[in-house]
Tab-separated table of C-alpha atoms in Angstrom:
chain	number	residue	atom	x	y	z
A	164	MET	CA	20.159	135.545	61.369
A	165	ARG	CA	19.787	139.201	60.458
A	166	LYS	CA	16.713	139.475	62.627
A	167	TRP	CA	18.648	138.295	65.681
A	168	LEU	CA	21.423	140.780	64.956
A	169	LEU	CA	18.980	143.694	64.624
A	170	ARG	CA	17.225	142.702	67.847
A	171	ALA	CA	20.519	142.481	69.723
A	172	PHE	CA	21.637	145.861	68.338
A	173	PHE	CA	18.438	147.626	69.432
A	174	MET	CA	18.559	145.969	72.847
A	175	SER	CA	22.148	147.161	73.330
A	176	LEU	CA	21.230	150.725	72.401
A	177	ALA	CA	18.305	150.695	74.824
A	178	LEU	CA	20.539	149.328	77.650
A	179	HIS	CA	23.192	152.009	77.145
A	180	ALA	CA	20.593	154.770	76.994
A	181	ALA	CA	19.115	153.603	80.285
A	182	LEU	CA	22.541	153.532	81.899
A	183	ILE	CA	23.313	157.098	80.755
A	184	VAL	CA	20.024	158.468	82.089
A	185	GLY	CA	20.468	156.685	85.399
A	186	PHE	CA	24.036	157.981	85.949
A	187	ARG	CA	22.904	161.574	85.213
A	188	MET	CA	20.107	161.417	87.735
A	189	LYS	CA	22.238	159.809	90.507
A	190	THR	CA	24.443	162.148	92.573
A	191	LEU	CA	27.500	160.725	94.404
A	192	ASP	CA	27.991	162.192	97.888
A	193	ARG	CA	31.779	161.861	98.077
A	194	PHE	CA	32.416	163.509	94.777
A	195	GLY	CA	30.353	166.558	95.597
A	196	GLN	CA	30.870	169.452	98.026
A	197	ASN	CA	31.128	168.427	101.723
A	198	ASP	CA	30.457	171.086	104.396
A	199	ALA	CA	31.316	168.805	107.400
A	200	PRO	CA	33.909	170.223	109.871
A	201	ARG	CA	37.463	168.833	109.681
A	202	LEU	CA	40.115	168.368	112.386
A	203	ALA	CA	43.013	170.751	112.394
A	204	PRO	CA	46.531	169.209	111.951
A	205	PRO	CA	48.444	168.671	115.262
A	206	THR	CA	50.910	171.321	116.350
A	207	GLU	CA	54.333	170.320	117.848
A	208	ILE	CA	56.037	172.635	120.365
A	209	LEU	CA	59.883	172.479	120.409
A	210	THR	CA	62.047	174.001	123.180
A	211	ARG	CA	65.279	175.628	122.100
A	212	VAL	CA	68.083	176.137	124.677
A	213	ARG	CA	70.439	179.057	124.179
A	214	ILE	CA	74.057	178.637	125.412
A	215	PRO	CA	75.696	181.940	126.309
A	216	GLN	CA	78.853	182.659	124.366
A	217	MET	CA	82.011	183.034	126.485
A	218	PRO	CA	84.843	185.367	125.580
A	219	ASP	CA	87.960	183.909	123.857
A	220	GLU	CA	90.219	184.607	126.887
A	221	ALA	CA	88.199	182.390	129.115
A	222	VAL	CA	88.122	179.552	126.610
A	223	HIS	CA	91.868	179.164	126.004
A	224	ALA	CA	93.798	177.620	128.923
A	225	ARG	CA	96.997	179.272	129.870
A	226	LEU	CA	100.020	177.569	131.412
A	227	PRO	CA	101.636	179.207	134.409
A	228	ALA	CA	104.929	180.952	133.777
A	229	SER	CA	106.726	178.652	136.191
A	230	ALA	CA	105.971	175.513	134.212
A	231	ALA	CA	109.041	173.405	133.423
A	232	LYS	CA	110.239	173.304	129.877
A	233	ASN	CA	110.953	170.116	127.962
A	234	PRO	CA	114.253	168.581	129.152
A	235	LYS	CA	117.006	168.177	126.642
A	236	PHE	CA	118.464	164.708	126.015
A	237	VAL	CA	122.234	164.502	126.014
A	238	ILE	CA	123.789	161.928	123.655
A	239	GLN	CA	127.151	160.655	124.764
A	240	GLU	CA	129.794	160.783	122.103
A	241	ASP	CA	131.990	158.072	123.635
A	242	LYS	CA	131.936	154.850	121.493
A	243	PRO	CA	132.013	151.374	123.076
A	244	VAL	CA	135.346	149.611	122.945
A	245	VAL	CA	135.340	146.118	121.347
A	246	GLN	CA	137.641	143.641	123.001
A	247	ASP	CA	138.504	140.166	121.708
A	248	VAL	CA	137.870	137.486	124.259
A	249	LYS	CA	139.320	134.026	123.657
A	250	ILE	CA	137.482	131.048	125.157
A	251	GLN	CA	139.475	127.819	125.110
A	252	SER	CA	137.890	124.585	126.170
A	253	PRO	CA	140.033	122.387	128.358
A	254	LEU	CA	141.414	119.260	126.739
A	255	PRO	CA	140.186	115.930	128.111
A	256	GLU	CA	142.509	114.139	130.398
A	257	PHE	CA	143.462	110.646	129.328
A	258	ALA	CA	144.183	108.056	131.909
A	259	LYS	CA	146.828	106.531	129.648
A	260	PRO	CA	149.053	108.227	127.095
A	261	LEU	CA	148.208	107.524	123.476
A	262	ALA	CA	150.581	105.333	121.647
A	263	GLN	CA	152.330	107.181	118.848
A	264	ASP	CA	154.405	104.397	117.444
A	265	LYS	CA	152.768	102.236	114.796
A	266	PRO	CA	152.600	98.536	115.537
A	267	LYS	CA	155.080	96.545	113.539
A	268	ALA	CA	154.199	93.177	112.079
A	269	GLU	CA	156.706	90.512	112.666
A	270	ASN	CA	157.931	88.390	109.807
A	271	GLY	CA	156.330	85.000	109.694
A	272	SER	CA	153.035	86.145	111.356
A	273	THR	CA	150.987	86.256	108.144
A	274	ASP	CA	149.367	82.932	108.874
A	275	ALA	CA	148.267	84.105	112.284
A	276	LEU	CA	146.867	87.346	110.846
A	277	ALA	CA	144.971	85.398	108.187
A	278	LYS	CA	143.471	83.132	110.849
A	279	VAL	CA	142.446	86.126	112.939
A	280	GLU	CA	140.925	87.825	109.940
A	281	ALA	CA	138.976	84.708	108.956
A	282	ALA	CA	137.755	84.258	112.513
A	283	SER	CA	136.632	87.887	112.768
A	284	ARG	CA	134.891	87.667	109.429
A	285	GLY	CA	133.048	84.531	110.479
A	286	ALA	CA	132.061	86.096	113.779
A	287	MET	CA	130.764	89.174	111.943
A	288	GLU	CA	128.677	87.115	109.544
A	289	LYS	CA	127.285	85.130	112.417
A	290	GLU	CA	126.387	88.294	114.286
A	291	LEU	CA	124.715	89.769	111.179
A	292	ASN	CA	122.712	86.637	110.629
A	293	SER	CA	121.596	86.536	114.236
A	294	LEU	CA	120.662	90.223	114.065
A	295	ALA	CA	118.651	89.635	110.911
A	296	GLY	CA	116.887	86.724	112.546
A	297	SER	CA	115.969	88.750	115.605
A	298	LEU	CA	114.597	91.515	113.404
A	299	MET	CA	112.425	89.016	111.552
A	300	LYS	CA	111.080	87.644	114.806
A	301	GLU	CA	110.388	91.085	116.343
A	302	THR	CA	108.798	92.564	113.214
A	303	VAL	CA	105.024	92.758	113.409
A	304	PRO	CA	103.680	90.842	110.393
A	305	SER	CA	101.290	92.611	108.036
A	306	ALA	CA	97.722	91.505	107.789
A	307	ARG	CA	98.175	90.820	104.078
A	308	GLN	CA	101.429	88.940	104.538
A	309	PRO	CA	100.833	85.200	104.002
A	310	ARG	CA	102.079	82.894	106.694
A	311	ILE	CA	102.478	79.408	105.211
A	312	LYS	CA	102.266	76.736	107.879
A	313	MET	CA	102.689	73.128	106.913
A	314	ARG	CA	101.168	70.323	108.898
A	315	ALA	CA	103.501	67.973	110.678
A	316	SER	CA	104.472	65.069	108.445
A	317	ASP	CA	107.001	62.341	108.438
A	318	LYS	CA	107.434	62.576	104.704
A	319	ALA	CA	110.812	63.706	103.536
A	320	GLY	CA	110.740	66.312	100.738
A	321	ASP	CA	113.197	69.098	101.102
A	322	GLY	CA	115.112	71.439	103.312
A	323	LEU	CA	117.546	69.387	105.412
A	324	GLY	CA	120.865	71.052	105.924
A	325	ASP	CA	122.742	73.531	103.696
A	326	SER	CA	125.356	73.221	100.948
A	327	ALA	CA	128.231	75.451	99.999
A	328	GLY	CA	127.248	75.492	96.313
A	329	ILE	CA	125.084	73.850	93.729
A	330	PRO	CA	126.940	72.275	90.739
A	331	GLY	CA	126.298	73.993	87.404
A	332	ARG	CA	124.520	76.963	89.047
A	333	LEU	CA	125.658	80.475	89.963
A	334	SER	CA	125.414	81.699	93.491
A	335	LEU	CA	123.853	85.030	94.387
A	336	ASP	CA	127.250	86.453	95.297
A	337	ASP	CA	128.688	85.433	91.915
A	338	ALA	CA	125.804	87.120	90.115
A	339	LEU	CA	126.072	90.336	92.172
A	340	ASN	CA	129.850	90.542	91.607
A	341	ARG	CA	129.356	90.898	87.879
A	342	VAL	CA	129.483	94.450	86.529
A	343	GLY	CA	126.394	95.799	84.827
A	344	THR	CA	123.320	93.865	83.798
A	345	LEU	CA	123.435	90.118	83.274
A	346	PRO	CA	124.075	89.027	79.697
A	347	PRO	CA	121.787	86.699	77.753
A	348	GLY	CA	122.258	83.012	78.419
A	349	THR	CA	123.249	83.520	82.077
A	350	LYS	CA	123.240	80.259	84.053
A	351	PRO	CA	120.433	79.779	86.603
A	352	ILE	CA	121.162	80.996	90.077
A	353	GLY	CA	120.853	78.323	92.759
A	354	VAL	CA	120.036	78.973	96.412
A	355	PRO	CA	120.291	75.962	98.783
A	356	GLY	CA	116.975	75.032	100.308
A	357	GLY	CA	118.473	74.758	103.783
A	358	ALA	CA	119.408	78.476	103.649
A	359	LEU	CA	115.736	79.425	103.282
A	360	TYR	CA	113.516	76.799	104.924
A	361	GLU	CA	113.406	74.243	107.653
A	362	TYR	CA	113.137	70.620	106.649
A	363	ASP	CA	109.736	69.708	105.197
A	364	SER	CA	108.374	73.291	105.607
A	365	ALA	CA	107.467	76.142	103.257
A	366	GLU	CA	107.821	78.892	105.900
A	367	LEU	CA	110.894	81.107	105.483
A	368	LYS	CA	113.481	81.004	108.219
A	369	PRO	CA	114.638	84.261	109.898
A	370	GLU	CA	118.180	83.676	108.536
A	371	ALA	CA	116.756	83.674	104.957
A	372	VAL	CA	116.426	87.449	104.936
A	373	VAL	CA	120.104	87.828	103.864
A	374	GLN	CA	119.651	85.666	100.762
A	375	LEU	CA	116.355	87.314	99.947
A	376	GLN	CA	117.842	90.825	100.147
A	377	LYS	CA	120.611	89.764	97.764
A	378	LEU	CA	117.990	88.417	95.341
A	379	ALA	CA	116.014	91.680	95.536
A	380	GLU	CA	119.216	93.662	94.770
A	381	LEU	CA	119.863	91.458	91.746
A	382	ILE	CA	116.370	92.073	90.451
A	383	ARG	CA	116.775	95.823	90.843
A	384	ARG	CA	120.034	95.810	88.928
A	385	ASN	CA	118.319	94.219	85.957
A	386	PRO	CA	115.205	96.349	85.451
A	387	LYS	CA	114.450	94.987	81.932
A	388	ALA	CA	114.640	91.339	82.880
A	389	THR	CA	111.990	88.974	84.275
A	390	PHE	CA	112.733	86.244	86.820
A	391	SER	CA	111.339	82.769	87.274
A	392	ILE	CA	111.611	81.234	90.741
A	393	GLU	CA	111.571	77.445	90.572
A	394	GLY	CA	111.307	75.147	93.564
A	395	HIS	CA	113.076	71.707	93.617
A	396	THR	CA	112.972	68.866	96.092
A	397	ASP	CA	114.745	65.579	96.622
A	398	SER	CA	113.329	62.133	95.781
A	399	PHE	CA	111.852	61.418	99.203
A	400	GLY	CA	108.052	61.600	99.396
A	401	THR	CA	105.408	61.217	96.764
A	402	GLU	CA	105.487	63.166	93.521
A	403	ALA	CA	102.278	65.108	94.256
A	404	TYR	CA	103.547	66.071	97.753
A	405	ASN	CA	106.893	67.302	96.385
A	406	LEU	CA	105.232	69.310	93.611
A	407	ASP	CA	102.976	71.081	96.114
A	408	LEU	CA	105.841	71.729	98.536
A	409	SER	CA	108.131	73.145	95.831
A	410	LEU	CA	105.397	75.494	94.533
A	411	ARG	CA	104.600	76.729	98.042
A	412	ARG	CA	108.274	77.491	98.597
A	413	ALA	CA	108.616	79.470	95.349
A	414	ASP	CA	105.458	81.420	96.157
A	415	SER	CA	106.704	82.320	99.635
A	416	VAL	CA	109.899	83.792	98.105
A	417	LYS	CA	107.878	85.826	95.595
A	418	ASN	CA	105.460	87.120	98.273
A	419	TRP	CA	108.305	88.165	100.548
A	420	LEU	CA	110.047	90.093	97.745
A	421	ILE	CA	106.816	91.917	96.835
A	422	GLN	CA	105.734	92.833	100.340
A	423	ASN	CA	109.118	93.630	101.941
A	424	MET	CA	111.289	94.850	99.030
A	425	GLY	CA	108.694	96.445	96.745
A	426	ILE	CA	109.347	94.262	93.734
A	427	ALA	CA	106.668	94.438	91.030
A	428	PRO	CA	104.631	91.193	90.889
A	429	GLN	CA	104.703	91.022	87.107
A	430	ARG	CA	108.502	90.643	87.135
A	431	ILE	CA	108.435	87.336	88.991
A	432	GLN	CA	106.960	83.973	88.015
A	433	THR	CA	106.895	80.842	90.154
A	434	LYS	CA	107.058	77.131	89.303
A	435	GLY	CA	107.008	73.987	91.399
A	436	LEU	CA	109.081	71.226	89.755
A	437	GLY	CA	109.309	68.788	92.689
A	438	ASN	CA	112.002	66.159	92.076
A	439	SER	CA	111.720	66.138	88.287
A	440	HIS	CA	115.179	67.813	87.743
A	441	PRO	CA	117.563	66.131	90.222
A	442	ILE	CA	121.286	66.911	90.347
A	443	VAL	CA	122.069	63.887	92.512
A	444	PRO	CA	120.276	60.685	91.379
A	445	ALA	CA	117.594	59.078	93.510
A	446	GLY	CA	118.617	56.378	95.946
A	447	LYS	CA	121.181	58.480	97.780
A	448	SER	CA	120.838	59.448	101.401
A	449	VAL	CA	119.197	62.663	102.642
A	450	GLU	CA	122.550	64.359	103.154
A	451	GLU	CA	123.826	63.330	99.742
A	452	GLN	CA	120.710	64.749	98.010
A	453	ALA	CA	121.235	68.201	99.526
A	454	PRO	CA	121.901	69.790	96.039
A	455	ASN	CA	118.471	68.547	94.926
A	456	ARG	CA	116.813	70.601	97.650
A	457	ARG	CA	117.198	74.054	96.156
A	458	VAL	CA	115.506	77.128	94.695
A	459	GLU	CA	116.613	78.238	91.236
A	460	ILE	CA	116.218	81.687	89.743
A	461	VAL	CA	116.080	81.680	85.921
A	462	ILE	CA	116.725	85.063	84.352
A	463	ASN	CA	115.103	86.117	81.052
A	464	THR	CA	116.804	89.276	79.758
A	465	GLY	CA	114.658	89.430	76.612
A	466	ARG	CA	117.773	89.723	74.436
A	467	LYS	CA	119.240	87.249	72.031
A	468	LYS	CA	122.757	85.922	72.298
């Protein structure tokens, strides 16, 4: 190993010595003196223009002596006079003079006035119902609004005619006339089936909008209560058919309240009870079983009696 190191060391010394001798004997042309002629730098010739200086009198412009001076503005000291002008619109001309005397009711005409008042009230309600029906017909239905169409059937189930009241049940008007929220243990509210549907159909009638708006107002007045809508039918038809029809009717009321009145879905439940809870016993005629064809609203206030 030492022999190889010594040989390498001597070889390195010899190589460096040879390089030093060679560099001393070699002369580089560019690093030495160069006597070759060089080009002179270019010379640029600039032309300078001298502008003769004019005397001050010739520079400044002078106005002629006859030049007009600035005119003076004269401000008038007279103030405007304010005058009050009255404008009076002409009164309209009436073809007939207005009556100033109050009409006097004759004694013994109270019955006639009561009849007129009842007739006008009935005419007003009829006009409102027809207006509501026309609005329902002209309103463009929403794509998400369900339209329940029942097939034609000769089975009797529900919906023929209307009744003034349902025994043992409150009406919507009675419930709305109460002050404040409904107390616990309130009786179910009954709506006659004929006021909402056609006979043997689950599609709401145009005239039903009045009852449905009352029901929506009742739900809004009781924000802490939940409502169960129960459909009932008469004894005509099979049990399965009546159960299906009553549930479809309850669902149509719920869907209308949600889509048209903005009622929260979780506040309403639906049930189809068919003819399991009759008010009038089976075996009666269609007209006599009108109270059985109804929709009941059961109110759960969440409070104890």
